[in-house]
PDB file of C-alpha atoms in Angstrom:
ATOM      1  CA  MET A  22     106.014 163.089 221.842  1.00 51.00           C
ATOM      2  CA  ASN A  23     105.829 162.118 218.145  1.00 60.00           C
ATOM      3  CA  ARG A  24     107.110 158.592 217.520  1.00 65.00           C
ATOM      4  CA  SER A  25     109.060 159.685 214.453  1.00 64.00           C
ATOM      5  CA  PHE A  26     111.018 162.358 216.349  1.00 66.00           C
ATOM      6  CA  GLY A  27     113.749 159.944 217.441  1.00 68.00           C
ATOM      7  CA  PRO A  28     114.504 158.463 213.994  1.00 68.00           C
ATOM      8  CA  ILE A  29     114.341 161.951 212.437  1.00 72.00           C
ATOM      9  CA  MET A  30     116.817 163.332 214.983  1.00 68.00           C
ATOM     10  CA  LEU A  31     119.098 160.290 214.557  1.00 69.00           C
ATOM     11  CA  SER A  32     119.044 160.833 210.808  1.00 70.00           C
ATOM     12  CA  ALA A  33     119.797 164.510 211.137  1.00 68.00           C
ATOM     13  CA  VAL A  34     122.708 163.972 213.520  1.00 66.00           C
ATOM     14  CA  LEU A  35     124.262 161.230 211.408  1.00 66.00           C
ATOM     15  CA  LEU A  36     123.757 163.113 208.195  1.00 67.00           C
ATOM     16  CA  ALA A  37     125.318 166.253 209.681  1.00 65.00           C
ATOM     17  CA  THR A  38     128.318 164.299 210.921  1.00 65.00           C
ATOM     18  CA  THR A  39     128.863 162.160 207.855  1.00 64.00           C
ATOM     19  CA  LEU A  40     128.542 164.778 205.131  1.00 57.00           C
ATOM     20  CA  PRO A  41     131.989 166.268 205.811  1.00 61.00           C
ATOM     21  CA  ALA A  42     133.447 162.767 205.719  1.00 59.00           C
ATOM     22  CA  LEU A  43     131.714 162.074 202.407  1.00 56.00           C
ATOM     23  CA  ALA A  44     133.112 165.246 200.945  1.00 57.00           C
ATOM     24  CA  GLN A  45     136.660 163.975 201.506  1.00 57.00           C
ATOM     25  CA  PRO A  46     138.409 161.701 199.017  1.00 57.00           C
ATOM     26  CA  ALA A  47     137.234 158.193 199.782  1.00 52.00           C
ATOM     27  CA  PRO A  48     139.790 155.796 201.221  1.00 52.00           C
ATOM     28  CA  GLN A  49     140.115 152.577 199.208  1.00 54.00           C
ATOM     29  CA  HIS A  50     138.119 150.518 201.710  1.00 60.00           C
ATOM     30  CA  ARG A  51     135.040 152.763 201.710  1.00 65.00           C
ATOM     31  CA  PRO A  52     132.358 152.551 199.006  1.00 72.00           C
ATOM     32  CA  GLY A  53     131.809 155.411 196.633  1.00 84.00           C
ATOM     33  CA  THR A  54     128.380 156.966 196.093  1.00 86.00           C
ATOM     34  CA  ALA A  55     127.174 153.990 194.028  1.00 88.00           C
ATOM     35  CA  GLY A  56     128.482 151.548 196.647  1.00 90.00           C
ATOM     36  CA  LEU A  57     126.877 153.480 199.487  1.00 91.00           C
ATOM     37  CA  PHE A  58     123.601 153.525 197.577  1.00 93.00           C
ATOM     38  CA  ASP A  59     123.792 149.754 197.058  1.00 93.00           C
ATOM     39  CA  LEU A  60     124.528 149.204 200.738  1.00 92.00           C
ATOM     40  CA  THR A  61     121.528 151.321 201.716  1.00 94.00           C
ATOM     41  CA  ASP A  62     119.108 149.798 199.174  1.00 95.00           C
ATOM     42  CA  GLY A  63     118.207 146.849 201.326  1.00 94.00           C
ATOM     43  CA  ASN A  64     115.735 145.239 198.930  1.00 95.00           C
ATOM     44  CA  HIS A  65     117.865 146.087 195.842  1.00 94.00           C
ATOM     45  CA  ASP A  66     114.976 147.660 193.917  1.00 97.00           C
ATOM     46  CA  GLY A  67     117.054 150.635 192.753  1.00 95.00           C
ATOM     47  CA  ARG A  68     115.421 153.044 195.249  1.00 96.00           C
ATOM     48  CA  VAL A  69     116.189 153.844 198.863  1.00 95.00           C
ATOM     49  CA  ALA A  70     113.003 154.038 200.880  1.00 96.00           C
ATOM     50  CA  GLU A  71     112.914 156.066 204.088  1.00 96.00           C
ATOM     51  CA  SER A  72     112.837 152.847 206.134  1.00 96.00           C
ATOM     52  CA  GLU A  73     115.923 151.552 204.297  1.00 96.00           C
ATOM     53  CA  GLY A  74     117.763 154.807 204.937  1.00 95.00           C
ATOM     54  CA  LEU A  75     116.828 154.772 208.620  1.00 95.00           C
ATOM     55  CA  ASN A  76     117.827 151.116 208.954  1.00 95.00           C
ATOM     56  CA  PHE A  77     121.207 151.859 207.348  1.00 95.00           C
ATOM     57  CA  LEU A  78     121.786 154.861 209.602  1.00 95.00           C
ATOM     58  CA  SER A  79     120.727 152.922 212.706  1.00 95.00           C
ATOM     59  CA  ALA A  80     123.187 150.153 211.835  1.00 95.00           C
ATOM     60  CA  ARG A  81     126.024 152.674 211.338  1.00 95.00           C
ATOM     61  CA  PHE A  82     125.107 154.337 214.682  1.00 96.00           C
ATOM     62  CA  ALA A  83     125.284 150.940 216.399  1.00 96.00           C
ATOM     63  CA  GLU A  84     128.709 150.278 214.804  1.00 95.00           C
ATOM     64  CA  ALA A  85     130.001 153.675 216.038  1.00 96.00           C
ATOM     65  CA  ASP A  86     128.626 153.189 219.577  1.00 96.00           C
ATOM     66  CA  ALA A  87     131.725 151.346 220.844  1.00 96.00           C
ATOM     67  CA  ASP A  88     130.525 151.060 224.471  1.00 97.00           C
ATOM     68  CA  ARG A  89     126.969 150.127 223.468  1.00 97.00           C
ATOM     69  CA  ASP A  90     125.366 152.742 225.687  1.00 97.00           C
ATOM     70  CA  THR A  91     123.028 153.961 222.921  1.00 95.00           C
ATOM     71  CA  ALA A  92     124.768 157.349 222.765  1.00 96.00           C
ATOM     72  CA  LEU A  93     127.788 158.581 220.810  1.00 95.00           C
ATOM     73  CA  THR A  94     130.609 160.559 222.250  1.00 96.00           C
ATOM     74  CA  ARG A  95     132.819 162.750 220.073  1.00 95.00           C
ATOM     75  CA  GLN A  96     135.559 160.195 220.530  1.00 96.00           C
ATOM     76  CA  GLU A  97     133.401 157.292 219.358  1.00 96.00           C
ATOM     77  CA  LEU A  98     132.217 159.202 216.318  1.00 94.00           C
ATOM     78  CA  GLY A  99     135.727 160.335 215.452  1.00 93.00           C
ATOM     79  CA  ASP A 100     137.087 156.807 215.817  1.00 95.00           C
ATOM     80  CA  PHE A 101     134.304 155.437 213.653  1.00 93.00           C
ATOM     81  CA  LEU A 102     134.814 158.000 210.900  1.00 91.00           C
ATOM     82  CA  ARG A 103     138.564 157.294 210.821  1.00 90.00           C
ATOM     83  CA  THR A 104     138.047 153.561 210.271  1.00 83.00           C
TER      84      THR A 104
END
C-alpha cells in the first residue's frame, strides 16, 4: 500500500469534519483564519507546506482522540469540536 495513503486519508477525514465547524461563527477562544494559518505555519515562513499541514492535522487528531486508541468515535469528534 502507498505510504502516503494514511496521511492523505487522515487529512481528508479531518478536513471533511472541520469544514462545517469553520463555517460557523468562531467562538472567542478559537483563532480566526489568520490565527489558524499562523498555528499551522510551523516554521513561520508565511507558507503552509504539506508537511506542516499534516503535522497540524495529526496534532489535532491526537487531541480529539480522548481514549488514545488511534481512532476517533463520533462522540470524541463531537466533544472536540465543541471545545
